[in-house]
mmCIF file of C-alpha atoms in Angstrom:
data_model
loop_
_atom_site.group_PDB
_atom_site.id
_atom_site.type_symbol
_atom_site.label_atom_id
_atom_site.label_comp_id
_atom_site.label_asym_id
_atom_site.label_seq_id
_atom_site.Cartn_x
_atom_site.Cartn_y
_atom_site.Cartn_z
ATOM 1 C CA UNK C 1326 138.260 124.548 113.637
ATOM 2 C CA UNK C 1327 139.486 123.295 109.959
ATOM 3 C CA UNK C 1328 139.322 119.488 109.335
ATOM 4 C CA UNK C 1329 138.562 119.213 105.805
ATOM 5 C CA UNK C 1330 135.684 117.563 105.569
ATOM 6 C CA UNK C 1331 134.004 119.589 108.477
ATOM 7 C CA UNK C 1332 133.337 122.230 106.507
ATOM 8 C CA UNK C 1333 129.544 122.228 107.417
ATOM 9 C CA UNK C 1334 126.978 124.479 108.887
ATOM 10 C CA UNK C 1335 125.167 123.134 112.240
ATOM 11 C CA UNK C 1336 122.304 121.508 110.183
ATOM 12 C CA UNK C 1337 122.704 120.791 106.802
ATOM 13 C CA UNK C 1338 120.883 121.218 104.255
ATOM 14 C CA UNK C 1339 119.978 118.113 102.436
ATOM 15 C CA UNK C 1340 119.966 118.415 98.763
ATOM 16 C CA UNK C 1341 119.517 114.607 97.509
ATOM 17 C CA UNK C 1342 115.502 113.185 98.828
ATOM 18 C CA UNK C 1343 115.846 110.778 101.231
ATOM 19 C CA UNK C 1344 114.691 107.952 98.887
ATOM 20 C CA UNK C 1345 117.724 108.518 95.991
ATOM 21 C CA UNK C 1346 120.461 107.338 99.342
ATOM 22 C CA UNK C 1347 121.104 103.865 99.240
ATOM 23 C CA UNK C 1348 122.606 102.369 102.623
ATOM 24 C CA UNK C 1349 124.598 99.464 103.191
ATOM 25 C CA UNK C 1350 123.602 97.735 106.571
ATOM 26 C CA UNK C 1351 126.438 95.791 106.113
ATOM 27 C CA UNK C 1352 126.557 92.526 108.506
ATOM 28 C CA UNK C 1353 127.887 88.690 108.872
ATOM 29 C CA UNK C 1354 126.726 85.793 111.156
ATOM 30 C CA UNK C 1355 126.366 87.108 114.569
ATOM 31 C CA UNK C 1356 125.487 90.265 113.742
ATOM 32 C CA UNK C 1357 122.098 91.415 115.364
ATOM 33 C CA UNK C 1358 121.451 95.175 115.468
ATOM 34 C CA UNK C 1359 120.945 95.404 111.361
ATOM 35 C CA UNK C 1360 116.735 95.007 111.459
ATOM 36 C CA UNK C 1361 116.562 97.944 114.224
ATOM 37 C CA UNK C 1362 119.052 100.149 111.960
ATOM 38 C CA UNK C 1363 117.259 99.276 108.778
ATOM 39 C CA UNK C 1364 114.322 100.740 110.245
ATOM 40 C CA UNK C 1365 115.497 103.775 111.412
ATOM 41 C CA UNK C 1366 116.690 104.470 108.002
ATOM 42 C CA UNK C 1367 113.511 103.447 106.216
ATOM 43 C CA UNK C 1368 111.370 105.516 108.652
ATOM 44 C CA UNK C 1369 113.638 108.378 107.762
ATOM 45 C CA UNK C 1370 112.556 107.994 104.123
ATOM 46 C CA UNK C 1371 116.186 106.400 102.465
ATOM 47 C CA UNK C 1372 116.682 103.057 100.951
ATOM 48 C CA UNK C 1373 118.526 100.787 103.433
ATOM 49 C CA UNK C 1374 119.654 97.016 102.275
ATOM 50 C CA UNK C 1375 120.510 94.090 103.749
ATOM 51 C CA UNK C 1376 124.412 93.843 102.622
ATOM 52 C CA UNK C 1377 125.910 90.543 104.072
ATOM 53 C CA UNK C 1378 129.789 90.428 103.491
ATOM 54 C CA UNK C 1379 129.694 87.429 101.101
ATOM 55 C CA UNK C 1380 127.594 89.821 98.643
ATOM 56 C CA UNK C 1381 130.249 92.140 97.922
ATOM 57 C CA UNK C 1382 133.065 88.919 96.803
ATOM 58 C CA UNK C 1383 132.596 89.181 93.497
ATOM 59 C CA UNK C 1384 132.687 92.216 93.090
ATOM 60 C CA UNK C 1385 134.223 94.803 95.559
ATOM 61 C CA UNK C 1386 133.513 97.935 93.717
ATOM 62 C CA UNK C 1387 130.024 97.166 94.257
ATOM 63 C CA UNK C 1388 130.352 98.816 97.278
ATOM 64 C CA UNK C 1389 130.074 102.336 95.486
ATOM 65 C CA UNK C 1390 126.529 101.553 94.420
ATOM 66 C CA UNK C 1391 126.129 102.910 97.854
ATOM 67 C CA UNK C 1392 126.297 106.161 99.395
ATOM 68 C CA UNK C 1393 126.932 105.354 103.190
ATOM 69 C CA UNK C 1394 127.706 101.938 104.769
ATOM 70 C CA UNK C 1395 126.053 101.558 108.925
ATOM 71 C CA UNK C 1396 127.551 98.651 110.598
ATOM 72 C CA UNK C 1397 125.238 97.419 113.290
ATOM 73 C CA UNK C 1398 125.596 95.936 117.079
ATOM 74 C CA UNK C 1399 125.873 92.112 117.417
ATOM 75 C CA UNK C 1400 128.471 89.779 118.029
ATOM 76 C CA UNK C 1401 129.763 89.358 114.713
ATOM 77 C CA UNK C 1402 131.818 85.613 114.357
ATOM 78 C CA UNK C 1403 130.372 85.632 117.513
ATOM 79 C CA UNK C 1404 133.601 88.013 118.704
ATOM 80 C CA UNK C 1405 135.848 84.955 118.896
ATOM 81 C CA UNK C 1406 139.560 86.140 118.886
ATOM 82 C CA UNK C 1407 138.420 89.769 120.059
ATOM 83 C CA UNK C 1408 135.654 92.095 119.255
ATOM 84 C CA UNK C 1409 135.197 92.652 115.834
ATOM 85 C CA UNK C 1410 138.533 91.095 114.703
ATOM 86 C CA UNK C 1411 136.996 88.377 112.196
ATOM 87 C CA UNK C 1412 134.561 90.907 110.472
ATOM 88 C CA UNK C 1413 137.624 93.782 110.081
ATOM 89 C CA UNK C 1414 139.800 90.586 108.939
ATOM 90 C CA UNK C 1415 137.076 89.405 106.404
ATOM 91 C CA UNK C 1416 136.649 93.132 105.308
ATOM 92 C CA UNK C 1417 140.321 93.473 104.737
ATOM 93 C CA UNK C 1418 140.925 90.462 102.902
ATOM 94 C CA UNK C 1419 137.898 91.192 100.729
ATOM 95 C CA UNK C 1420 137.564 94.984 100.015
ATOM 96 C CA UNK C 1421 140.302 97.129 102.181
ATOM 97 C CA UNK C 1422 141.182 99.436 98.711
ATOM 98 C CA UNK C 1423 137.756 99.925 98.351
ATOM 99 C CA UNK C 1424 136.699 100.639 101.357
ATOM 100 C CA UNK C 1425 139.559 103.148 101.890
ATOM 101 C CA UNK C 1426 138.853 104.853 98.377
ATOM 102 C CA UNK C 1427 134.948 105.090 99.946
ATOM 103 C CA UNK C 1428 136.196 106.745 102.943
ATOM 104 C CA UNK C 1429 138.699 108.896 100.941
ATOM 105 C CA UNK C 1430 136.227 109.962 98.381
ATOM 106 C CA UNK C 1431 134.172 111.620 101.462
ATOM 107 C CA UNK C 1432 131.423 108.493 102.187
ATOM 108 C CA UNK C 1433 130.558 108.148 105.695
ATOM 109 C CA UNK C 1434 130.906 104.822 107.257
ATOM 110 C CA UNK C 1435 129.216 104.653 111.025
ATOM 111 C CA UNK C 1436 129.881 101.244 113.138
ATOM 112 C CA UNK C 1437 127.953 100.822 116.302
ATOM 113 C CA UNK C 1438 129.106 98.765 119.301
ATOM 114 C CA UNK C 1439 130.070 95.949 117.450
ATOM 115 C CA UNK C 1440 130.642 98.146 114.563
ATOM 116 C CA UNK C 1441 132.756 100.377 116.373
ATOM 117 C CA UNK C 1442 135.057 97.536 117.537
ATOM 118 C CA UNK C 1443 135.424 96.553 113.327
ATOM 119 C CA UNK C 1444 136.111 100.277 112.489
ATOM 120 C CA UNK C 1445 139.053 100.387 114.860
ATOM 121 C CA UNK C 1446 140.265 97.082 114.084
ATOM 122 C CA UNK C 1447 140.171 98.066 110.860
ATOM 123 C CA UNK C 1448 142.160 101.055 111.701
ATOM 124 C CA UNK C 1449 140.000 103.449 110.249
ATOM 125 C CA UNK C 1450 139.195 104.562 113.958
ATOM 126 C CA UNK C 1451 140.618 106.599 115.387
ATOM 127 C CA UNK C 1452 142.446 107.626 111.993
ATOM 128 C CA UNK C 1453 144.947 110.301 113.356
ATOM 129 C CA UNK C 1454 147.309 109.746 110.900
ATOM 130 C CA UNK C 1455 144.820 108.385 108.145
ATOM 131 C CA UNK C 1456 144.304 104.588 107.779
ATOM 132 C CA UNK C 1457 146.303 102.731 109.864
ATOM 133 C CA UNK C 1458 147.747 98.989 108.788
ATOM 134 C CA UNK C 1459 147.406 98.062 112.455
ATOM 135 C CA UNK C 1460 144.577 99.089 115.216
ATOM 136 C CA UNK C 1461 145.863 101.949 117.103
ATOM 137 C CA UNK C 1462 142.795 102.082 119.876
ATOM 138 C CA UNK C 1463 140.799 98.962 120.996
ATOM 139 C CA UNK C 1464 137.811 98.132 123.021
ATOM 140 C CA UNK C 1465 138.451 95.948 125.495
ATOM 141 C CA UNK C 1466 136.460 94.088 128.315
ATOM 142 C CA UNK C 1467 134.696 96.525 130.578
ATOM 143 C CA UNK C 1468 136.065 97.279 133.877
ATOM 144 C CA UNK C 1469 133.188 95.098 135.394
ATOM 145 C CA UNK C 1470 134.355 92.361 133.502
ATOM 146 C CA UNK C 1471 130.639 91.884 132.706
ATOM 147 C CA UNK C 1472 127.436 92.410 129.803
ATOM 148 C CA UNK C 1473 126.821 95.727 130.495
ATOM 149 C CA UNK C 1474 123.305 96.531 129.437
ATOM 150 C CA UNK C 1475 122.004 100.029 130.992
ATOM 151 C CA UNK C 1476 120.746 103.418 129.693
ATOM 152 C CA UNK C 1477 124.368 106.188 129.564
ATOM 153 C CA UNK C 1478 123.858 109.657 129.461
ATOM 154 C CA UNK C 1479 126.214 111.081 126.474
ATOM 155 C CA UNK C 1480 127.462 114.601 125.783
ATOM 156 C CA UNK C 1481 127.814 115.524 122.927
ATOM 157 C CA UNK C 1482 131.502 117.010 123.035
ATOM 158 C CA UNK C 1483 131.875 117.822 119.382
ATOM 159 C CA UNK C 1484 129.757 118.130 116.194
ATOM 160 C CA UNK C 1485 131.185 116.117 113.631
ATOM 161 C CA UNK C 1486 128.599 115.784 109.678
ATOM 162 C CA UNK C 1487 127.587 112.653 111.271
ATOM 163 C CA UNK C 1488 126.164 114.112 114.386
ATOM 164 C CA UNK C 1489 125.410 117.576 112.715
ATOM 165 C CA UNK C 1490 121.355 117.528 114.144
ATOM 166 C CA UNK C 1491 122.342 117.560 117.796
ATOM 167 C CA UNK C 1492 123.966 121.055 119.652
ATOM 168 C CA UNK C 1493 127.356 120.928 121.161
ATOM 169 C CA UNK C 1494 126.703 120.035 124.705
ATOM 170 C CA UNK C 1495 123.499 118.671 124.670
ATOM 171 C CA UNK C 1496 123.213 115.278 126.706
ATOM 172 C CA UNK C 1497 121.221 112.243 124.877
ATOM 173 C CA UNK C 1498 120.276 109.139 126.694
ATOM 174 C CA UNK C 1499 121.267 106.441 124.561
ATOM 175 C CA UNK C 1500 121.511 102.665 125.823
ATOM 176 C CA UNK C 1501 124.658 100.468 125.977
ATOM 177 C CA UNK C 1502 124.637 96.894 125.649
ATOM 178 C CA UNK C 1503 128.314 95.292 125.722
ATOM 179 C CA UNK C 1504 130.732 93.468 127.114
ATOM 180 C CA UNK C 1505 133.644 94.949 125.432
ATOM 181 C CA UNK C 1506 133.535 98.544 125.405
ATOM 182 C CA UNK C 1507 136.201 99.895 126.995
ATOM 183 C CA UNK C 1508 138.457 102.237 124.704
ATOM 184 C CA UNK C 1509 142.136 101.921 125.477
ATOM 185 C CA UNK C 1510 144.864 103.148 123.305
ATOM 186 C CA UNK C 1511 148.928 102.570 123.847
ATOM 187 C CA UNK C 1512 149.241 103.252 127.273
ATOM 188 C CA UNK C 1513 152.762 105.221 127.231
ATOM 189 C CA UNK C 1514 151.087 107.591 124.772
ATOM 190 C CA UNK C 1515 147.498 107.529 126.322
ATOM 191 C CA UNK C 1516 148.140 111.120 127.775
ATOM 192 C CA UNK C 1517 149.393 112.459 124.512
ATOM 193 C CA UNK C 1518 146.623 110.515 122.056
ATOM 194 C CA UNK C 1519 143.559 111.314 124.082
ATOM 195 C CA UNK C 1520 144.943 114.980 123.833
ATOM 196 C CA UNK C 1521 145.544 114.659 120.057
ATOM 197 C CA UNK C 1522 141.900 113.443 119.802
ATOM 198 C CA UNK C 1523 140.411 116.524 121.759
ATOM 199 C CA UNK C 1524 142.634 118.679 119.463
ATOM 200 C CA UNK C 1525 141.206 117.960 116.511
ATOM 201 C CA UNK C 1526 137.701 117.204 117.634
ATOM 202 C CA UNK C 1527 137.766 113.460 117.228
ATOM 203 C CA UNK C 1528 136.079 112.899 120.424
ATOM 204 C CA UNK C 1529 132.147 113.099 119.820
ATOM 205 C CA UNK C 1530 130.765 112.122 122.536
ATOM 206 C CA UNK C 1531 131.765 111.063 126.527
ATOM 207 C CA UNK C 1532 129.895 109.467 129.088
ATOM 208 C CA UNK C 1533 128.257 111.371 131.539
ATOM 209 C CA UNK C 1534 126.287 111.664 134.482
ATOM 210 C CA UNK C 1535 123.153 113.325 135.345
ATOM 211 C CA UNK C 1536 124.701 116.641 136.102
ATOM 212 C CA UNK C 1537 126.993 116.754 132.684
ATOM 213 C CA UNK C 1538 129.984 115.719 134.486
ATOM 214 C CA UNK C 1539 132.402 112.873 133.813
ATOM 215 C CA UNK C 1540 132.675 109.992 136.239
ATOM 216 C CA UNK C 1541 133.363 106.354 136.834
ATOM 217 C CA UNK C 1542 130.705 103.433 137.202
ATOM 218 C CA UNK C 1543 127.825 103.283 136.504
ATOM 219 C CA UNK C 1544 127.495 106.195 133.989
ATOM 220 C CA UNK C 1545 131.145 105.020 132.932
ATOM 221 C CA UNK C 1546 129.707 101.275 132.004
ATOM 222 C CA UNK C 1547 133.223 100.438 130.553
ATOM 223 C CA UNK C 1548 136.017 102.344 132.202
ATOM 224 C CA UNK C 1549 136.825 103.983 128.666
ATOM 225 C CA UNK C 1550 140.165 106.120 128.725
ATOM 226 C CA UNK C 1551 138.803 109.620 128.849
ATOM 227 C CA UNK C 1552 134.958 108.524 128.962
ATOM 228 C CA UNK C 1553 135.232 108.635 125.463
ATOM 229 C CA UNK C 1554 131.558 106.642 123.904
ATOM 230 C CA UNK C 1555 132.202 107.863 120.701
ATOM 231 C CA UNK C 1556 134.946 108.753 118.083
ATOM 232 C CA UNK C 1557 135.250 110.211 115.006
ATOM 233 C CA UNK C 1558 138.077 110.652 112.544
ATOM 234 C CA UNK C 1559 139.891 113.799 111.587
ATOM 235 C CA UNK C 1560 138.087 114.134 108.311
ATOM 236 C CA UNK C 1561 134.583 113.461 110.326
ATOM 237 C CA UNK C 1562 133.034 111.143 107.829
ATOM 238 C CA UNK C 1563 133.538 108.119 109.856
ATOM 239 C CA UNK C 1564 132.092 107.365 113.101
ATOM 240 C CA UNK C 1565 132.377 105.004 115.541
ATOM 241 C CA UNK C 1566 130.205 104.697 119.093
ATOM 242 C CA UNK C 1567 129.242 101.924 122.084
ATOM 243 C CA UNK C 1568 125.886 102.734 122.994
ATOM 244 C CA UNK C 1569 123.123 102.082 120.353
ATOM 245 C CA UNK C 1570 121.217 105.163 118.992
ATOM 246 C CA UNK C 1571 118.935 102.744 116.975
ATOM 247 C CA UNK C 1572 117.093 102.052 120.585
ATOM 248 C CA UNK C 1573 116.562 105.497 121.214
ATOM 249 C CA UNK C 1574 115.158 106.486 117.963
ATOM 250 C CA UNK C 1575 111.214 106.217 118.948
ATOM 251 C CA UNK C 1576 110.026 107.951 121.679
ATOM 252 C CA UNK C 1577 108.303 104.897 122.958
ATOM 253 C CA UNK C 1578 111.389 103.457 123.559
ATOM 254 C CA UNK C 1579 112.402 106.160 126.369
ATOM 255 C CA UNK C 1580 110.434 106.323 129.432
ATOM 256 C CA UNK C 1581 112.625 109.290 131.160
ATOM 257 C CA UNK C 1582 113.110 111.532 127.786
ATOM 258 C CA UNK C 1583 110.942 113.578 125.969
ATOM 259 C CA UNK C 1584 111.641 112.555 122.666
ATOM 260 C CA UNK C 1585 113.662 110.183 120.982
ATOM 261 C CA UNK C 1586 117.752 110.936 121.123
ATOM 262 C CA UNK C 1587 119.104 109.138 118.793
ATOM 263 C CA UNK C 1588 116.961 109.949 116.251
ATOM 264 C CA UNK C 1589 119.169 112.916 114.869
ATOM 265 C CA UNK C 1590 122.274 110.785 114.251
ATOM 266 C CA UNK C 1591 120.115 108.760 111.479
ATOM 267 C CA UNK C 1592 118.711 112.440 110.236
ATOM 268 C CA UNK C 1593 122.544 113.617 110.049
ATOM 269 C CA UNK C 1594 124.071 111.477 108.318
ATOM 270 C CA UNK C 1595 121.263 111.483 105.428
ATOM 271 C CA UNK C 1596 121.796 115.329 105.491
ATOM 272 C CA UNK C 1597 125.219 115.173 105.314
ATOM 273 C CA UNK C 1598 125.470 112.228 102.726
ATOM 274 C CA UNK C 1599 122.803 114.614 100.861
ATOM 275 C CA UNK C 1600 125.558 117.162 100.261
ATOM 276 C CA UNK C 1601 127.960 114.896 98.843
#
């Protein structure tokens, strides 16, 4: 399967240390994810930062003094408008060339719950067509219509850089915590763009239940078109997903696992961002 950037082996092999990649945890008020995902990263050996959005005003090209950006969970503007809207809208009005010349030039970006919901409002998710002026997916209130805070099961559908450290197939337990996670895209076209997205291997990862089969509520926490949890785009360097790998990156912090599942997402990106 050829998608550019996806020219990668299973692992890969890092060949920057750790401590030389700088990471943008990049957040505003509301956010509240970033001290679990600095962690993760620091553990790992790299050199996460504090970025709030305000930093980068002056200077927008700042943002290459990075080599990856990770936008956490929270509830950022405290999701006033919709999920994520204000943060995308701040991002746009402040940096949108550079952050499109960053994802261009091969940089991954990765936006978690919250994150996720700024990535497609942003229209770099799900990025068919390459950045879009408009969001062409959203995530919506769950079918519940309810904070839905529960362990998923995920499979991991395709391998994308960004997920690189974990085997086609393999399910991860990885815990959600939202209240608007449910992916919908245009609903005349839904048929034909979650097809498009399977194509071309834009759909990482689906909920699941025990058994590795797709179903409805509760392993389903949202009601997200296709059980898609997690989305990539075409070029594979950005990466968007609901549930929160940063709480499933000790083993401590899962009782029915044996080790810690979303450990490997933090391990690929540094090995992929090591190639670069």
């Amino acid at each position: 399967m050829a998608r550019g950037l996806l020219s990668y082996i299973p692992v890969l092999i890092t060949t920057v240390h750790p401590s030389d990649i700088r990471i943008a945890v990049l957040r505003i008020e509301g956010t509240n994810c970033e001290e679990e995902s600095y962690q993760a990263f620091a553990e790992l050996g790299a050199r996460p930062e504090y970025v709030h959005l305000n930093m980068l005003r002056r200077n927008p090209a700042s943002l290459f003094d990075y080599q990856g950006i990770f936008i956490p969970g929270g509830f950022s503007a405290g999701d006033y408008v919709r999920a994520g809207a204000i943060f995308a809208a701040r991002i746009k009005a402040l940096l949108m060339d550079e952050l499109r010349a960053f994802v261009d030039a091969g940089y991954p970006v990765v936006g978690i719950c919250n994150g996720f919901q700024v990535l497609t409002e942003l229209g770099l998710l799900p990025g068919l067509d390459g950045v879009s002026e408009t969001p062409e997916a959203c995530l919506a209130v769950n079918d519940s219509n309810r904070f839905e805070c529960r362990p998923t099961l995920l499979r991991h559908d395709h391998a994308c850089p960004l997920t690189a450290r974990i085997p086609e197939g393999d399910i991860r337990l990885i815990p959600s915590a939202h209240m608007e996670g449910k992916l919908m895209v245009s609903r005349e076209r839904e048929e034909r763009i979650v097809q498009r997205l399977e194509d071309e291997g834009c759909i990482v990862f689906r909920y699941v239940d025990r058994g590795g089969n797709e179903t409805g509520y509760p392993w389903n926490p949202n009601g997200s078109v296709g059980n898609i949890a997690g989305l990539c785009n075409p070029a594979g360097n950005v990466l968007g997903m609901m549930p929160h790998p940063e709480r499933s990156f000790h083993p401590w912090q899962q009782e029915d696992t044996n080790g810690a599942d979303g450990r490997a997402l933090f391990e690929s990106m540094l090995d992929y961002i090591g190639t670069l």
